[in-house]
Each structure stands twice: as structure tokens, then as C-alpha cells.
PDB file of C-alpha atoms and ligand atoms in Angstrom:
ATOM      1  CA  MET Q   1     -26.449  -9.453 -12.053  1.00 53.00           C
ATOM      2  CA  ASN Q   2     -23.216  -9.274 -13.992  1.00 76.00           C
ATOM      3  CA  GLU Q   3     -22.664  -5.567 -13.704  1.00 90.00           C
ATOM      4  CA  PRO Q   4     -19.117  -4.814 -12.544  1.00 96.00           C
ATOM      5  CA  LYS Q   5     -18.690  -4.059  -8.861  1.00 96.00           C
ATOM      6  CA  THR Q   6     -16.169  -2.229  -6.761  1.00 98.00           C
ATOM      7  CA  ILE Q   7     -15.575  -4.309  -3.633  1.00 98.00           C
ATOM      8  CA  ILE Q   8     -13.803  -2.964  -0.564  1.00 98.00           C
ATOM      9  CA  VAL Q   9     -11.777  -5.386   1.527  1.00 98.00           C
ATOM     10  CA  SER Q  10     -10.304  -4.208   4.828  1.00 98.00           C
ATOM     11  CA  ALA Q  11      -8.363  -6.031   7.508  1.00 96.00           C
ATOM     12  CA  PRO Q  12      -5.632  -5.124   9.951  1.00 91.00           C
ATOM     13  CA  SER Q  13      -2.115  -5.870   8.617  1.00 82.00           C
ATOM     14  CA  GLY Q  14      -1.234  -9.476   9.316  1.00 82.00           C
ATOM     15  CA  CYS Q  15      -4.792 -10.829   8.843  1.00 89.00           C
ATOM     16  CA  GLY Q  16      -3.853 -12.640   5.664  1.00 89.00           C
ATOM     17  CA  LYS Q  17      -6.097 -10.581   3.381  1.00 92.00           C
ATOM     18  CA  GLY Q  18      -3.439 -10.527   0.651  1.00 91.00           C
ATOM     19  CA  THR Q  19      -3.266 -14.338   0.702  1.00 93.00           C
ATOM     20  CA  ILE Q  20      -7.054 -14.653   0.534  1.00 96.00           C
ATOM     21  CA  LEU Q  21      -7.426 -12.124  -2.277  1.00 95.00           C
ATOM     22  CA  HIS Q  22      -4.630 -13.621  -4.357  1.00 93.00           C
ATOM     23  CA  SER Q  23      -5.981 -17.160  -3.933  1.00 95.00           C
ATOM     24  CA  VAL Q  24      -9.506 -16.175  -4.934  1.00 94.00           C
ATOM     25  CA  PHE Q  25      -8.775 -13.723  -7.734  1.00 93.00           C
ATOM     26  CA  GLU Q  26      -5.445 -14.836  -9.265  1.00 90.00           C
ATOM     27  CA  GLY Q  27      -5.842 -15.133 -13.029  1.00 90.00           C
ATOM     28  CA  LYS Q  28      -9.394 -13.710 -12.989  1.00 91.00           C
ATOM     29  CA  ASP Q  29     -10.277 -10.850 -15.309  1.00 92.00           C
ATOM     30  CA  MET Q  30     -10.632  -8.176 -12.690  1.00 94.00           C
ATOM     31  CA  PHE Q  31      -8.799  -5.089 -11.562  1.00 96.00           C
ATOM     32  CA  TYR Q  32      -6.845  -5.196  -8.351  1.00 96.00           C
ATOM     33  CA  SER Q  33      -6.339  -1.510  -7.545  1.00 97.00           C
ATOM     34  CA  VAL Q  34      -2.712  -0.471  -6.957  1.00 98.00           C
ATOM     35  CA  SER Q  35      -2.614   2.271  -4.317  1.00 98.00           C
ATOM     36  CA  CYS Q  36      -0.234   5.160  -3.942  1.00 98.00           C
ATOM     37  CA  THR Q  37       1.624   5.365  -0.646  1.00 98.00           C
ATOM     38  CA  THR Q  38       4.292   7.505   0.954  1.00 98.00           C
ATOM     39  CA  ARG Q  39       5.584   4.633   3.105  1.00 97.00           C
ATOM     40  CA  ALA Q  40       8.914   3.039   2.199  1.00 96.00           C
ATOM     41  CA  PRO Q  41       8.788  -0.245   0.257  1.00 97.00           C
ATOM     42  CA  ARG Q  42       9.233  -3.400   2.330  1.00 92.00           C
ATOM     43  CA  GLU Q  43      11.763  -5.945   1.206  1.00 91.00           C
ATOM     44  CA  GLY Q  44      10.452  -7.679  -1.920  1.00 94.00           C
ATOM     45  CA  GLU Q  45       7.775  -5.087  -2.723  1.00 95.00           C
ATOM     46  CA  VAL Q  46       7.753  -3.903  -6.316  1.00 97.00           C
ATOM     47  CA  ASN Q  47       6.930  -0.338  -7.335  1.00 98.00           C
ATOM     48  CA  GLY Q  48       3.869  -0.295  -9.600  1.00 97.00           C
ATOM     49  CA  THR Q  49       2.807  -3.815  -8.541  1.00 95.00           C
ATOM     50  CA  ASP Q  50       2.438  -3.715  -4.755  1.00 94.00           C
ATOM     51  CA  TYR Q  51       2.067   0.060  -4.543  1.00 97.00           C
ATOM     52  CA  HIS Q  52       3.052   3.185  -6.362  1.00 98.00           C
ATOM     53  CA  PHE Q  53       5.660   4.429  -3.906  1.00 98.00           C
ATOM     54  CA  ILE Q  54       5.606   8.220  -4.151  1.00 98.00           C
ATOM     55  CA  SER Q  55       6.858  11.250  -2.199  1.00 98.00           C
ATOM     56  CA  THR Q  56       4.674  13.192   0.235  1.00 98.00           C
ATOM     57  CA  ARG Q  57       4.974  16.205  -2.079  1.00 98.00           C
ATOM     58  CA  LYS Q  58       3.652  14.206  -5.044  1.00 98.00           C
ATOM     59  CA  PHE Q  59       0.892  12.698  -2.880  1.00 98.00           C
ATOM     60  CA  ARG Q  60      -0.245  16.166  -1.782  1.00 98.00           C
ATOM     61  CA  SER Q  61      -0.281  17.427  -5.352  1.00 98.00           C
ATOM     62  CA  MET Q  62      -2.434  14.429  -6.359  1.00 98.00           C
ATOM     63  CA  ILE Q  63      -4.890  15.298  -3.541  1.00 98.00           C
ATOM     64  CA  LYS Q  64      -5.013  18.877  -4.816  1.00 98.00           C
ATOM     65  CA  ASP Q  65      -5.676  17.704  -8.366  1.00 98.00           C
ATOM     66  CA  ASP Q  66      -8.518  15.468  -7.094  1.00 98.00           C
ATOM     67  CA  LEU Q  67      -6.904  12.327  -8.509  1.00 98.00           C
ATOM     68  CA  PHE Q  68      -7.861  10.044  -5.606  1.00 98.00           C
ATOM     69  CA  LEU Q  69     -11.127   8.177  -5.111  1.00 98.00           C
ATOM     70  CA  GLU Q  70     -10.175   8.170  -1.416  1.00 98.00           C
ATOM     71  CA  HIS Q  71      -7.090   8.765   0.654  1.00 98.00           C
ATOM     72  CA  ALA Q  72      -6.097   8.463   4.296  1.00 98.00           C
ATOM     73  CA  CYS Q  73      -3.216   8.924   6.673  1.00 96.00           C
ATOM     74  CA  PHE Q  74      -2.570   5.593   8.365  1.00 93.00           C
ATOM     75  CA  SER Q  75       0.197   4.763  10.813  1.00 87.00           C
ATOM     76  CA  GLY Q  76       2.096   7.934   9.827  1.00 91.00           C
ATOM     77  CA  ASN Q  77       1.917   7.491   6.045  1.00 96.00           C
ATOM     78  CA  TYR Q  78      -0.455   8.490   3.289  1.00 98.00           C
ATOM     79  CA  TYR Q  79      -2.321   5.883   1.261  1.00 98.00           C
ATOM     80  CA  GLY Q  80      -4.703   6.581  -1.615  1.00 98.00           C
ATOM     81  CA  THR Q  81      -6.615   4.932  -4.455  1.00 98.00           C
ATOM     82  CA  PRO Q  82      -6.062   6.543  -7.865  1.00 98.00           C
ATOM     83  CA  LYS Q  83      -9.528   7.224  -9.279  1.00 98.00           C
ATOM     84  CA  GLU Q  84      -8.982   6.896 -13.019  1.00 98.00           C
ATOM     85  CA  PRO Q  85      -7.871   3.205 -13.173  1.00 98.00           C
ATOM     86  CA  VAL Q  86     -10.888   2.230 -11.026  1.00 98.00           C
ATOM     87  CA  ASP Q  87     -13.359   3.986 -13.290  1.00 98.00           C
ATOM     88  CA  SER Q  88     -11.819   2.807 -16.544  1.00 98.00           C
ATOM     89  CA  SER Q  89     -11.811  -0.817 -15.287  1.00 98.00           C
ATOM     90  CA  LEU Q  90     -15.488  -0.574 -14.323  1.00 97.00           C
ATOM     91  CA  ALA Q  91     -16.223   0.903 -17.767  1.00 97.00           C
ATOM     92  CA  GLU Q  92     -14.500  -2.155 -19.297  1.00 97.00           C
ATOM     93  CA  GLY Q  93     -16.842  -4.384 -17.278  1.00 97.00           C
ATOM     94  CA  LYS Q  94     -14.279  -5.543 -14.723  1.00 97.00           C
ATOM     95  CA  ASP Q  95     -14.817  -5.927 -10.983  1.00 97.00           C
ATOM     96  CA  VAL Q  96     -12.484  -3.783  -8.922  1.00 98.00           C
ATOM     97  CA  ILE Q  97     -10.957  -4.805  -5.594  1.00 97.00           C
ATOM     98  CA  LEU Q  98      -9.927  -2.059  -3.185  1.00 98.00           C
ATOM     99  CA  GLU Q  99      -7.756  -3.361  -0.369  1.00 97.00           C
ATOM    100  CA  ILE Q 100      -7.911  -0.311   1.893  1.00 97.00           C
ATOM    101  CA  GLU Q 101      -8.206   0.662   5.566  1.00 96.00           C
ATOM    102  CA  THR Q 102     -11.408   1.816   7.228  1.00 97.00           C
ATOM    103  CA  GLN Q 103     -11.168   5.642   6.885  1.00 97.00           C
ATOM    104  CA  GLY Q 104     -10.738   5.300   3.117  1.00 98.00           C
ATOM    105  CA  ALA Q 105     -13.446   2.631   2.970  1.00 98.00           C
ATOM    106  CA  PHE Q 106     -15.983   4.989   4.554  1.00 98.00           C
ATOM    107  CA  GLN Q 107     -15.041   7.755   2.106  1.00 98.00           C
ATOM    108  CA  VAL Q 108     -15.780   5.431  -0.827  1.00 98.00           C
ATOM    109  CA  LYS Q 109     -19.063   4.294   0.796  1.00 98.00           C
ATOM    110  CA  GLU Q 110     -20.088   7.938   1.231  1.00 98.00           C
ATOM    111  CA  LYS Q 111     -19.382   8.757  -2.426  1.00 97.00           C
ATOM    112  CA  ARG Q 112     -20.625   5.452  -3.828  1.00 97.00           C
ATOM    113  CA  PRO Q 113     -23.083   3.933  -1.321  1.00 97.00           C
ATOM    114  CA  GLU Q 114     -23.694   0.846  -3.461  1.00 96.00           C
ATOM    115  CA  THR Q 115     -20.089  -0.323  -2.822  1.00 98.00           C
ATOM    116  CA  PRO Q 116     -20.028  -3.536  -0.735  1.00 98.00           C
ATOM    117  CA  MET Q 117     -17.534  -3.630   2.127  1.00 98.00           C
ATOM    118  CA  ILE Q 118     -15.962  -6.793   3.542  1.00 98.00           C
ATOM    119  CA  PHE Q 119     -13.934  -6.844   6.774  1.00 98.00           C
ATOM    120  CA  ILE Q 120     -11.596  -9.726   7.617  1.00 97.00           C
ATOM    121  CA  LEU Q 121     -10.988 -10.276  11.342  1.00 96.00           C
ATOM    122  CA  PRO Q 122      -7.978 -11.949  12.924  1.00 92.00           C
ATOM    123  CA  PRO Q 123      -8.814 -14.709  15.437  1.00 89.00           C
ATOM    124  CA  SER Q 124      -7.652 -12.327  18.192  1.00 87.00           C
ATOM    125  CA  VAL Q 125      -5.599  -9.170  18.579  1.00 85.00           C
ATOM    126  CA  ALA Q 126      -2.927 -11.227  20.374  1.00 85.00           C
ATOM    127  CA  GLU Q 127      -2.695 -13.581  17.369  1.00 86.00           C
ATOM    128  CA  LEU Q 128      -2.343 -10.584  15.075  1.00 86.00           C
ATOM    129  CA  ARG Q 129       0.652  -9.328  17.072  1.00 88.00           C
ATOM    130  CA  ARG Q 130       2.206 -12.815  16.886  1.00 88.00           C
ATOM    131  CA  ARG Q 131       1.720 -12.959  13.093  1.00 86.00           C
ATOM    132  CA  LEU Q 132       3.182  -9.472  12.570  1.00 85.00           C
ATOM    133  CA  LYS Q 133       6.238 -10.329  14.682  1.00 88.00           C
ATOM    134  CA  LYS Q 134       6.696 -13.573  12.752  1.00 88.00           C
ATOM    135  CA  ARG Q 135       6.501 -11.708   9.425  1.00 84.00           C
ATOM    136  CA  GLY Q 136       9.486  -9.682  10.613  1.00 84.00           C
ATOM    137  CA  THR Q 137       8.998  -6.776   8.206  1.00 82.00           C
ATOM    138  CA  GLU Q 138       8.377  -4.166  10.925  1.00 83.00           C
ATOM    139  CA  ASP Q 139      10.267  -3.079  14.019  1.00 88.00           C
ATOM    140  CA  ASP Q 140       8.639  -3.313  17.482  1.00 89.00           C
ATOM    141  CA  ALA Q 141       7.581   0.352  17.583  1.00 89.00           C
ATOM    142  CA  THR Q 142       5.844   0.044  14.194  1.00 86.00           C
ATOM    143  CA  ILE Q 143       4.154  -3.188  15.286  1.00 87.00           C
ATOM    144  CA  GLU Q 144       2.781  -1.499  18.425  1.00 87.00           C
ATOM    145  CA  LYS Q 145       1.470   1.410  16.326  1.00 85.00           C
ATOM    146  CA  ARG Q 146      -0.209  -1.090  14.016  1.00 84.00           C
ATOM    147  CA  MET Q 147      -1.743  -2.953  16.981  1.00 87.00           C
ATOM    148  CA  ALA Q 148      -3.299   0.270  18.288  1.00 86.00           C
ATOM    149  CA  ASN Q 149      -4.726   0.911  14.816  1.00 88.00           C
ATOM    150  CA  ALA Q 150      -5.934  -2.685  14.566  1.00 91.00           C
ATOM    151  CA  ALA Q 151      -8.168  -2.410  17.632  1.00 90.00           C
ATOM    152  CA  SER Q 152      -9.889   0.726  16.336  1.00 91.00           C
ATOM    153  CA  GLU Q 153     -10.215  -0.754  12.849  1.00 94.00           C
ATOM    154  CA  ILE Q 154     -11.826  -3.910  14.277  1.00 95.00           C
ATOM    155  CA  ALA Q 155     -14.265  -1.775  16.282  1.00 94.00           C
ATOM    156  CA  ASN Q 156     -15.227  -0.064  12.987  1.00 96.00           C
ATOM    157  CA  SER Q 157     -16.007  -3.406  11.346  1.00 97.00           C
ATOM    158  CA  VAL Q 158     -19.595  -3.231  12.671  1.00 97.00           C
ATOM    159  CA  LYS Q 159     -20.212  -0.604   9.964  1.00 97.00           C
ATOM    160  CA  TYR Q 160     -19.235  -3.030   7.180  1.00 98.00           C
ATOM    161  CA  ASP Q 161     -21.638  -5.087   5.096  1.00 98.00           C
ATOM    162  CA  TYR Q 162     -19.867  -8.394   5.740  1.00 98.00           C
ATOM    163  CA  VAL Q 163     -17.478  -9.460   8.507  1.00 98.00           C
ATOM    164  CA  MET Q 164     -15.595 -12.764   8.378  1.00 97.00           C
ATOM    165  CA  MET Q 165     -12.655 -14.268  10.259  1.00 96.00           C
ATOM    166  CA  ASN Q 166      -9.365 -15.665   8.999  1.00 95.00           C
ATOM    167  CA  ASP Q 167      -8.570 -18.320  11.578  1.00 93.00           C
ATOM    168  CA  ASP Q 168      -8.247 -21.354   9.327  1.00 94.00           C
ATOM    169  CA  LEU Q 169      -7.209 -20.361   5.769  1.00 95.00           C
ATOM    170  CA  ASP Q 170      -9.338 -22.949   3.894  1.00 96.00           C
ATOM    171  CA  ALA Q 171     -12.448 -21.959   5.848  1.00 97.00           C
ATOM    172  CA  ALA Q 172     -11.691 -18.275   5.279  1.00 97.00           C
ATOM    173  CA  LEU Q 173     -11.326 -18.846   1.524  1.00 97.00           C
ATOM    174  CA  ALA Q 174     -14.696 -20.615   1.429  1.00 97.00           C
ATOM    175  CA  ASP Q 175     -16.338 -17.801   3.434  1.00 98.00           C
ATOM    176  CA  PHE Q 176     -14.829 -15.145   1.173  1.00 97.00           C
ATOM    177  CA  VAL Q 177     -16.135 -16.906  -1.950  1.00 97.00           C
ATOM    178  CA  THR Q 178     -19.612 -17.193  -0.362  1.00 98.00           C
ATOM    179  CA  ILE Q 179     -19.615 -13.443   0.290  1.00 98.00           C
ATOM    180  CA  TYR Q 180     -18.277 -12.609  -3.180  1.00 97.00           C
ATOM    181  CA  ASN Q 181     -20.942 -14.767  -4.859  1.00 96.00           C
ATOM    182  CA  ALA Q 182     -23.692 -13.147  -2.784  1.00 97.00           C
ATOM    183  CA  ILE Q 183     -22.439  -9.722  -3.864  1.00 97.00           C
ATOM    184  CA  LYS Q 184     -22.315 -10.758  -7.520  1.00 95.00           C
ATOM    185  CA  ASN Q 185     -25.724 -12.445  -7.422  1.00 95.00           C
ATOM    186  CA  GLY Q 186     -27.278  -9.674  -5.329  1.00 95.00           C
ATOM    187  CA  ASP Q 187     -28.853 -12.230  -3.000  1.00 95.00           C
ATOM    188  CA  GLY Q 188     -28.918 -12.833   0.744  1.00 96.00           C
ATOM    189  CA  SER Q 189     -26.835 -16.028   0.745  1.00 97.00           C
ATOM    190  CA  ALA Q 190     -24.112 -14.393   2.860  1.00 98.00           C
ATOM    191  CA  ASP Q 191     -26.410 -12.573   5.281  1.00 97.00           C
ATOM    192  CA  ARG Q 192     -25.011 -14.546   8.196  1.00 97.00           C
ATOM    193  CA  PHE Q 193     -21.803 -12.485   7.783  1.00 98.00           C
ATOM    194  CA  SER Q 194     -23.660  -9.201   8.326  1.00 97.00           C
ATOM    195  CA  PRO Q 195     -22.931  -7.361  11.578  1.00 96.00           C
ATOM    196  CA  LYS Q 196     -26.721  -7.150  11.896  1.00 94.00           C
ATOM    197  CA  ASN Q 197     -26.449 -10.833  12.758  1.00 95.00           C
ATOM    198  CA  GLU Q 198     -25.913 -11.223  16.495  1.00 95.00           C
ATOM    199  CA  ASN Q 199     -23.330 -14.033  16.095  1.00 95.00           C
ATOM    200  CA  THR Q 200     -21.207 -11.733  13.950  1.00 95.00           C
ATOM    201  CA  VAL Q 201     -21.338  -8.980  16.580  1.00 95.00           C
ATOM    202  CA  LYS Q 202     -20.409 -11.552  19.229  1.00 94.00           C
ATOM    203  CA  MET Q 203     -17.423 -12.644  17.107  1.00 94.00           C
ATOM    204  CA  ILE Q 204     -16.220  -9.013  16.737  1.00 95.00           C
ATOM    205  CA  ASN Q 205     -16.512  -8.404  20.489  1.00 93.00           C
ATOM    206  CA  GLU Q 206     -14.614 -11.587  21.301  1.00 92.00           C
ATOM    207  CA  VAL Q 207     -11.729 -10.556  19.030  1.00 92.00           C
ATOM    208  CA  LEU Q 208     -11.564  -7.181  20.799  1.00 88.00           C
ATOM    209  CA  GLU Q 209     -11.787  -8.736  24.252  1.00 85.00           C
ATOM    210  CA  ASN Q 210      -8.853 -11.033  23.498  1.00 70.00           C
ATOM    211  CA  ALA Q 211      -6.540  -8.076  22.876  1.00 63.00           C
TER     212      ALA Q 211
HETATM  213  P1  5GP I 301       0.520  -1.672   4.569  1.00 69.72           P
HETATM  214  O1  5GP I 301       1.444  -0.541   4.941  1.00 69.72           O
HETATM  215  O2  5GP I 301       0.530  -2.778   5.600  1.00 69.72           O
HETATM  216  O3  5GP I 301       0.744  -2.165   3.170  1.00 69.72           O
HETATM  217  O4  5GP I 301      -0.955  -1.081   4.577  1.00 69.72           O
HETATM  218  C1  5GP I 301      -1.457  -0.441   5.707  1.00 69.72           C
HETATM  219  C2  5GP I 301      -2.961  -0.294   5.569  1.00 69.72           C
HETATM  220  O5  5GP I 301      -3.250   0.615   4.501  1.00 69.72           O
HETATM  221  C3  5GP I 301      -3.663  -1.596   5.204  1.00 69.72           C
HETATM  222  O6  5GP I 301      -4.836  -1.674   6.010  1.00 69.72           O
HETATM  223  C4  5GP I 301      -4.021  -1.426   3.745  1.00 69.72           C
HETATM  224  O7  5GP I 301      -5.185  -2.135   3.408  1.00 69.72           O
HETATM  225  C5  5GP I 301      -4.271   0.066   3.713  1.00 69.72           C
HETATM  226  N1  5GP I 301      -4.206   0.632   2.360  1.00 69.72           N
HETATM  227  C6  5GP I 301      -3.490   0.217   1.302  1.00 69.72           C
HETATM  228  N2  5GP I 301      -3.730   0.990   0.238  1.00 69.72           N
HETATM  229  C7  5GP I 301      -4.641   1.909   0.626  1.00 69.72           C
HETATM  230  C8  5GP I 301      -5.324   2.976  -0.036  1.00 69.72           C
HETATM  231  O8  5GP I 301      -5.170   3.249  -1.218  1.00 69.72           O
HETATM  232  N3  5GP I 301      -6.184   3.711   0.711  1.00 69.72           N
HETATM  233  C9  5GP I 301      -6.417   3.460   2.025  1.00 69.72           C
HETATM  234  N4  5GP I 301      -7.297   4.228   2.640  1.00 69.72           N
HETATM  235  N5  5GP I 301      -5.816   2.458   2.661  1.00 69.72           N
HETATM  236  C10 5GP I 301      -4.935   1.701   1.983  1.00 69.72           C
END
């Protein structure tokens, strides 16, 4: 029951997954994986904390040396999870959180099928665009690229173990904790979030229809 778990959390940018993860896990003895990326830092992002910001050349040499648990090209940039810190944290008995997009998530699931995957939906694709514009960290062309990615990512959420929505933050926090506890306890107390549940599938389709 208490064995350490790697947990994948995916959500389109602007879904508030960072806020949820920080609220739930801040101060807890777990490992929040820091990815490598070739994208430029946004204002306020700290190298080594938010990401390891590295060159494309360095990223490619890390792929060649098999240093990534998974990696993907997303919205024109590379992103990857360094393997060693994940495995040493698990060996120390810590849970590991991977905040990654869907292509990388499926690579991890393929290699380590026991890894639970959680997908966080926005209330609608239109709301996601509004939130991204409000955040103001991307130009319009980048936002449109992200919106196109968001729709295909949301369609992929049916392959996840758990799918929840961040409409109201307090409700989303409670749902996330329910899912996390079910994962830790290995029980079915969060089965209503499974895409095998018809209400969950309905919710996913409604988000896509409201694009
Ligand atoms: P952003 O550029 O907004 O920080 O991240 C873009 C997307 O890349 C997000 O969906 C984020 O979860 C995902 N991402 C961040 N790190 C990784 C990683 O190491 N691997 C993969 N596959 N995706 C990542």
C-alpha cells in the first residue's frame, strides 16, 4: 500500500495543473520531476526549478545517451524527463510526479504499465484560450498552436486512468486528492473518474464540443 508510485499528470497549458499540484503536494516528501526543455524560459521561470533549460544539441545528446525516461516534441520544442532522478527517488521511497504531455505519458505507460495517469480537463476549449490570453506569457500565434494541441490532447484523455475537470479550484483540489488517495490505497474509490465511466466520457466530449 505504501510503495512509492510514479504518477503522471497531464493537462493542456492553462488548465491550472501547476496550481493543483503545488497546493496538494507542497511540503510533502515527494519528488516533483524537473524536466529538460529546449523552449526559452518564460518570465519568472528559474533554471533547475521550473525546468532545466538546455540547447537542442544537448537534448539530442541526452536522447542518444538514453538519459530520458520519455521525451517528446511539443509545440515546436523538446521536453523530456531525466530518468535517473526518478529512479533514485523511487528507491528512496518517494512518490514521483511527472507533469508531462500525452505522447510522453504513453511512452512511460508502455515502459512501466503500472504507472497511473491522471488527465485534468479545462471546462471548455474556449475557456482555455481565455485563460492563456489572460496569462499573457505567449503571443497569439503560440496560443493558437497550443489550442490545436489542446484539442488533440483532450481527445487522448480517454486513454488515461482518471479524468477530472478544473472548473472550480476547490472542487478540483478535492477531486485530485480523491484520485491520489485511491492510487495510494490501490482501491476503487475514484472509479467514477475513469473514462470507462459513461459520465466521464460525456464530460470529455462536451469539452471538445465547446471548442
Ligand atoms: P510548457 O511549455 O507550457 O511549460 O509545457 C508544455 C507541455 O509540455 C505541458 O503539457 C507540460 O506538461 C509538458 N511537459 C513538461 N515537461 C515535460 C516532459 O518532460 N516530457 C513531456 N513529454 N512533456 C512535458
